Short mmCIF file of C-alpha atoms in Angstrom, two decimals:
data_model
loop_
_atom_site.label_atom_id
_atom_site.label_comp_id
_atom_site.label_asym_id
_atom_site.label_seq_id
_atom_site.Cartn_x
_atom_site.Cartn_y
_atom_site.Cartn_z
CA MET A 1 0.00 0.00 0.00
CA THR A 2 2.84 2.33 0.86
CA GLU A 3 4.58 1.57 -2.44
CA ILE A 4 1.39 2.43 -4.36
CA GLN A 5 1.06 5.74 -2.52
CA ASP A 6 4.72 6.55 -3.15
CA SER A 7 4.29 5.76 -6.85
CA ARG A 8 1.21 8.01 -7.09
CA GLU A 9 3.01 10.81 -5.29
CA GLN A 10 5.99 10.47 -7.61
CA ARG A 11 3.76 10.60 -10.72
CA ARG A 12 1.95 13.64 -9.30
CA GLN A 13 5.24 15.43 -8.72
CA GLU A 14 6.43 14.58 -12.24
CA ARG A 15 3.20 15.97 -13.75
CA GLN A 16 3.53 19.13 -11.69
CA LYS A 17 7.14 19.51 -12.77
CA ARG A 18 6.20 19.16 -16.46
CA ARG A 19 3.46 21.78 -16.05
CA GLU A 20 5.93 24.18 -14.45
CA GLU A 21 8.40 23.62 -17.28
CA ARG A 22 5.72 24.31 -19.93
CA ARG A 23 4.61 27.43 -18.06
CA GLN A 24 8.20 28.67 -17.85
CA ARG A 25 8.83 28.05 -21.57
CA TRP A 26 5.65 29.93 -22.45
CA ALA A 27 6.61 32.88 -20.21
CA ASN A 28 10.11 33.10 -21.69
CA GLY A 29 8.79 32.92 -25.24
CA THR A 30 6.18 35.60 -24.59
CA GLN A 31 8.71 37.95 -23.00
CA GLY A 32 11.05 37.49 -25.95
CA GLN A 33 8.29 38.26 -28.44
CA PHE A 34 7.32 41.42 -26.56
CA GLY A 35 10.97 42.46 -26.46
CA ILE A 36 11.28 42.03 -30.22
CA ILE A 37 8.04 43.93 -30.84
CA ASN A 38 9.15 46.78 -28.57
CA SER A 39 12.55 46.96 -30.28
CA ARG A 40 10.96 47.04 -33.75
CA HIS A 41 8.52 49.71 -32.62
CA ASN A 42 11.32 51.96 -31.33
CA ASN A 43 13.41 51.40 -34.47
CA VAL A 44 10.43 52.23 -36.71
CA LEU A 45 9.70 55.34 -34.64
CA THR A 46 13.31 56.56 -34.80
CA GLY A 47 13.52 55.82 -38.52
CA ALA A 48 10.26 57.65 -39.20
CA PHE A 49 11.53 60.66 -37.23
CA ILE A 50 14.75 60.81 -39.26
CA LEU A 51 12.78 60.29 -42.49
CA PHE A 52 10.49 63.19 -41.60
CA ILE A 53 13.45 65.51 -40.98
CA GLY A 54 14.98 64.50 -44.33
CA ILE A 55 11.74 65.11 -46.22
CA VAL A 56 11.28 68.54 -44.64
CA ALA A 57 14.90 69.49 -45.41
CA LEU A 58 14.48 68.36 -49.03
CA MET A 59 11.25 70.36 -49.41
CA ARG A 60 12.93 73.45 -47.98
CA ALA A 61 15.82 73.12 -50.45
CA THR A 62 13.61 72.55 -53.52
CA ILE A 63 10.51 74.68 -52.87
CA PRO A 64 11.23 78.45 -53.10
CA ASP A 65 8.26 79.61 -51.01
CA PHE A 66 8.61 76.95 -48.32
CA PRO A 67 7.90 78.49 -44.87
CA ASP A 68 11.05 79.08 -42.84
CA TRP A 69 9.36 78.34 -39.51
CA VAL A 70 8.86 74.68 -40.50
CA PHE A 71 12.62 74.03 -40.26
CA ASP A 72 13.34 76.42 -37.39
CA TRP A 73 14.66 75.47 -33.94
CA HIS A 74 11.22 76.09 -32.45
CA THR A 75 9.75 73.37 -34.64
CA GLY A 76 12.70 71.16 -33.74
CA LEU A 77 11.82 71.44 -30.04
CA ILE A 78 8.22 70.52 -30.81
CA ALA A 79 9.31 67.55 -32.92
CA PHE A 80 11.71 66.33 -30.24
CA GLY A 81 8.99 66.69 -27.63
CA LEU A 82 6.52 64.62 -29.64
CA PHE A 83 9.21 62.03 -30.41
CA ILE A 84 10.09 61.63 -26.73
CA GLY A 85 6.44 61.57 -25.67
CA ILE A 86 5.45 58.88 -28.17
CA ARG A 87 8.52 56.78 -27.43
CA HIS A 88 7.92 56.85 -23.66
CA ASN A 89 4.11 56.71 -23.81
CA PHE A 90 4.06 60.35 -22.66
CA ARG A 91 5.59 59.52 -19.28
CA GLY A 92 7.69 62.13 -17.52
CA GLY A 93 7.69 65.87 -18.11
CA ALA A 94 10.57 66.42 -20.54
CA TRP A 95 8.39 66.05 -23.64
CA LEU A 96 5.83 68.53 -22.27
CA ILE A 97 8.44 71.18 -21.48
CA LEU A 98 9.97 70.89 -24.96
CA LEU A 99 6.52 71.08 -26.53
CA LEU A 100 5.50 74.16 -24.53
CA VAL A 101 8.72 76.09 -25.11
CA GLY A 102 8.77 75.31 -28.84
CA SER A 103 5.08 76.17 -29.25
CA ILE A 104 5.43 79.51 -27.47
CA PHE A 105 8.35 80.71 -29.59
CA LEU A 106 6.77 79.37 -32.78
CA PHE A 107 3.50 81.15 -32.02
CA ARG A 108 5.40 84.37 -31.35
CA ASP A 109 7.16 84.16 -34.74
CA ILE A 110 3.94 83.46 -36.63
CA PHE A 111 1.96 86.17 -34.79
CA PRO A 112 4.51 88.86 -33.83
CA GLU A 113 1.77 91.36 -32.93
CA PHE A 114 0.47 89.11 -30.17
CA SER A 115 1.52 90.12 -26.62
CA PHE A 116 3.17 87.43 -24.51
CA ASN A 117 3.27 89.40 -21.28
CA ARG A 118 0.32 87.41 -19.94
CA ILE A 119 1.31 84.08 -21.44
CA TRP A 120 4.59 83.46 -19.58
CA PRO A 121 3.05 83.62 -16.08
CA VAL A 122 0.35 81.16 -17.12
CA VAL A 123 2.96 78.79 -18.56
CA LEU A 124 5.03 78.97 -15.38
CA ILE A 125 1.93 78.28 -13.28
CA VAL A 126 1.03 75.25 -15.42
CA VAL A 127 4.56 73.85 -15.26
CA GLY A 128 4.76 74.42 -11.50
CA LEU A 129 1.43 72.69 -10.89
CA PHE A 130 2.51 69.82 -13.12
CA ILE A 131 5.70 69.31 -11.11
CA ILE A 132 3.89 69.53 -7.74
CA MET A 133 0.96 67.30 -8.62
CA ARG A 134 2.90 64.81 -10.71
CA PRO A 135 2.41 61.39 -9.05
CA ARG A 136 5.26 59.04 -8.32
CA ARG A 137 4.13 56.27 -10.58
CA ARG A 138 5.28 52.71 -10.80
CA TRP A 139 4.50 50.36 -13.64
CA LYS A 140 4.29 46.62 -13.64
CA TRP A 141 6.92 44.90 -15.73
CA ASP A 142 5.78 41.30 -15.50
CA ALA A 143 3.70 38.91 -13.43
CA ALA A 144 6.33 38.84 -10.71
CA LYS A 145 5.43 42.49 -9.95
CA THR A 146 8.83 43.89 -10.66
CA THR A 147 8.88 47.68 -10.68
CA GLU A 148 10.14 50.31 -13.03
CA GLY A 149 11.89 53.49 -11.95
CA ALA A 150 11.70 56.52 -14.16
CA SER A 151 13.80 59.66 -14.04
CA ASP A 152 13.96 62.77 -16.18
CA SER A 153 16.91 65.15 -16.46
CA PHE A 154 16.30 68.44 -18.26
CA PHE A 155 19.11 71.03 -18.13
CA SER A 156 20.36 69.35 -14.93
CA GLU A 157 22.23 66.38 -13.53
CA ASP A 158 20.41 63.57 -11.76
CA ILE A 159 22.12 60.91 -9.61
CA ASP A 160 19.96 58.10 -8.34
CA TYR A 161 20.34 54.75 -6.59
CA SER A 162 17.75 52.43 -8.03
CA LYS A 163 16.41 49.20 -6.55
CA ASP A 164 13.95 48.85 -9.41
CA ASP A 165 14.22 45.95 -11.80
CA PHE A 166 13.59 48.15 -14.85
CA VAL A 167 15.23 51.56 -15.37
CA ASP A 168 13.68 54.38 -17.40
CA SER A 169 15.83 57.50 -17.82
CA THR A 170 15.55 60.60 -20.02
CA SER A 171 18.38 63.17 -20.37
CA ILE A 172 17.95 66.32 -22.46
CA PHE A 173 20.59 69.05 -22.35
CA GLY A 174 21.75 67.55 -19.08
CA GLY A 175 23.15 64.46 -17.41
CA ALA A 176 21.70 61.55 -15.48
CA LYS A 177 23.46 58.86 -13.46
CA LYS A 178 21.72 55.70 -12.32
CA ILE A 179 23.31 53.19 -9.93
CA VAL A 180 21.33 49.96 -10.09
CA ILE A 181 21.46 47.67 -7.06
CA SER A 182 18.63 45.34 -8.03
CA LYS A 183 19.41 41.62 -7.90
CA ASN A 184 16.66 40.84 -10.40
CA PHE A 185 17.56 43.37 -13.10
CA LYS A 186 15.35 43.13 -16.20
CA GLY A 187 16.65 45.95 -18.40
CA GLY A 188 16.13 49.61 -19.11
CA ASP A 189 15.06 52.33 -21.51
CA LEU A 190 17.55 55.21 -21.86
CA LEU A 191 17.07 58.39 -23.90
CA SER A 192 19.85 60.98 -24.29
CA ILE A 193 19.47 64.06 -26.51
CA PHE A 194 22.24 66.67 -26.30
CA GLY A 195 23.07 65.12 -22.94
CA GLY A 196 24.65 62.15 -21.23
CA THR A 197 23.46 59.12 -19.30
CA GLU A 198 25.56 56.88 -17.06
CA LEU A 199 24.14 53.53 -15.98
CA ASP A 200 26.14 51.72 -13.30
CA LEU A 201 25.37 47.99 -13.25
CA SER A 202 28.41 46.96 -11.22
CA GLN A 203 26.22 46.15 -8.19
CA ALA A 204 23.32 44.66 -10.15
CA ASP A 205 22.62 41.02 -10.83
CA PHE A 206 20.28 38.99 -12.99
CA THR A 207 19.87 35.61 -14.64
CA GLY A 208 19.58 35.04 -18.37
CA VAL A 209 19.19 38.07 -20.65
CA ALA A 210 18.61 41.72 -19.77
CA VAL A 211 17.77 44.19 -22.55
CA ILE A 212 18.87 47.84 -22.61
CA GLU A 213 16.81 49.85 -25.12
CA LEU A 214 18.54 53.16 -25.82
CA THR A 215 18.28 56.19 -28.08
CA THR A 216 21.26 58.56 -28.18
CA ILE A 217 21.12 61.67 -30.38
CA PHE A 218 24.01 64.17 -30.18
CA GLY A 219 24.88 62.73 -26.79
CA GLY A 220 26.65 59.94 -24.99
CA THR A 221 25.78 56.93 -22.87
CA LYS A 222 28.18 55.14 -20.52
CA LEU A 223 27.47 51.66 -19.21
CA LEU A 224 29.46 50.30 -16.27
CA VAL A 225 29.25 46.53 -16.65
CA PRO A 226 31.13 43.72 -14.87
CA SER A 227 33.83 42.25 -17.09
CA ASN A 228 32.47 38.70 -16.80
CA TRP A 229 29.11 39.61 -18.34
CA SER A 230 28.49 38.92 -21.99
CA VAL A 231 27.48 42.07 -23.90
CA LYS A 232 25.82 41.90 -27.32
CA SER A 233 24.78 44.86 -29.44
CA GLU A 234 21.92 45.05 -31.94
CA ALA A 235 21.84 48.86 -31.93
CA VAL A 236 21.79 50.89 -35.15
CA THR A 237 24.57 53.50 -35.30
CA ILE A 238 24.50 56.52 -37.65
CA PHE A 239 27.62 58.70 -37.42
CA GLY A 240 28.23 57.17 -34.02
CA GLY A 241 29.82 54.17 -32.40
CA ILE A 242 29.67 51.58 -29.64
CA GLU A 243 32.93 50.66 -27.92
CA ASP A 244 33.58 48.01 -25.28
CA LYS A 245 36.46 49.28 -23.12
CA ARG A 246 36.24 46.68 -20.36
CA ARG A 247 39.28 44.86 -19.08
CA MET A 248 38.56 41.30 -20.00
CA GLN A 249 39.51 38.68 -17.44
CA THR A 250 42.25 36.18 -18.24
CA VAL A 251 40.07 33.28 -17.16
CA THR A 252 36.64 33.52 -18.72
CA GLU A 253 33.93 32.78 -16.20
CA THR A 254 30.62 31.43 -17.46
CA THR A 255 27.98 33.43 -15.61
CA GLY A 256 25.05 32.90 -17.95
CA LYS A 257 24.41 36.65 -17.98
CA THR A 258 23.93 38.44 -21.31
CA LEU A 259 23.33 42.18 -21.61
CA LEU A 260 21.64 42.92 -24.94
CA ILE A 261 21.86 46.49 -26.26
CA ARG A 262 19.21 47.66 -28.73
CA GLY A 263 18.21 51.03 -30.09
CA THR A 264 19.63 53.86 -32.19
CA VAL A 265 22.75 56.01 -31.88
CA ILE A 266 22.92 59.16 -34.05
CA PHE A 267 25.93 61.48 -33.79
CA GLY A 268 26.70 59.97 -30.42
CA GLY A 269 28.60 57.23 -28.68
CA ILE A 270 28.13 54.32 -26.30
CA ASP A 271 31.00 53.42 -23.96
CA ILE A 272 30.99 50.13 -22.09
CA LYS A 273 33.39 50.10 -19.14
CA SER A 274 34.11 48.19 -15.95
CA PHE A 275 35.90 49.09 -12.75
#
């Protein structure tokens, strides 16, 4: 009787183990598909943005009566703001500030007779209320309830210790430094435009593959990565470069950790270093 019970218990444990293995394979496959879709979406968005700039520049060069304000720096701020907002699902406040500043100066150029003496106080009030009332939001990354930390740096430098499993950082005309201490690191989304971002992963840990999705335009990104991690790049570089400056160990240690870099680098650089 005891042998029969032991046999049933063993079969039950084997069935449970097979179910767990199938569930794990499905979860890994789904996460990989979402990662590929997100990477393609960001690449398409960046490519469409560059294509739009090229088309506008060509129209300005070939059409004599083409409006000058379309290719002015005011319009550039608006375009950058929309690009950042769409790419980050309109999280953070950098895109809104760019959009407001560009719109104000563009409106002043189109309607020079309009008085802006009453507009600036209203804009400052709106921006101040936005900063005060902006909630500290956290987003779910997966079923394990990992969290995502977001930071914006606009004309400033931001240094932050992050325990979050997913890092979201935006740097525009400024610098941001993130020190990740999570032991279940999933990846990150980094945006640098005329600025710099430093991501320190020397104290982080993970198992399997972590994906860094980055966009660097006229800026730089520095990644501090342990020398025994495997780093692979699928990023598109246009007048830019990605350089691994780590000191490789004499004895290669198999850690099973792969850091995958995706995204777009335009007139910028990515430096990968280790202590």
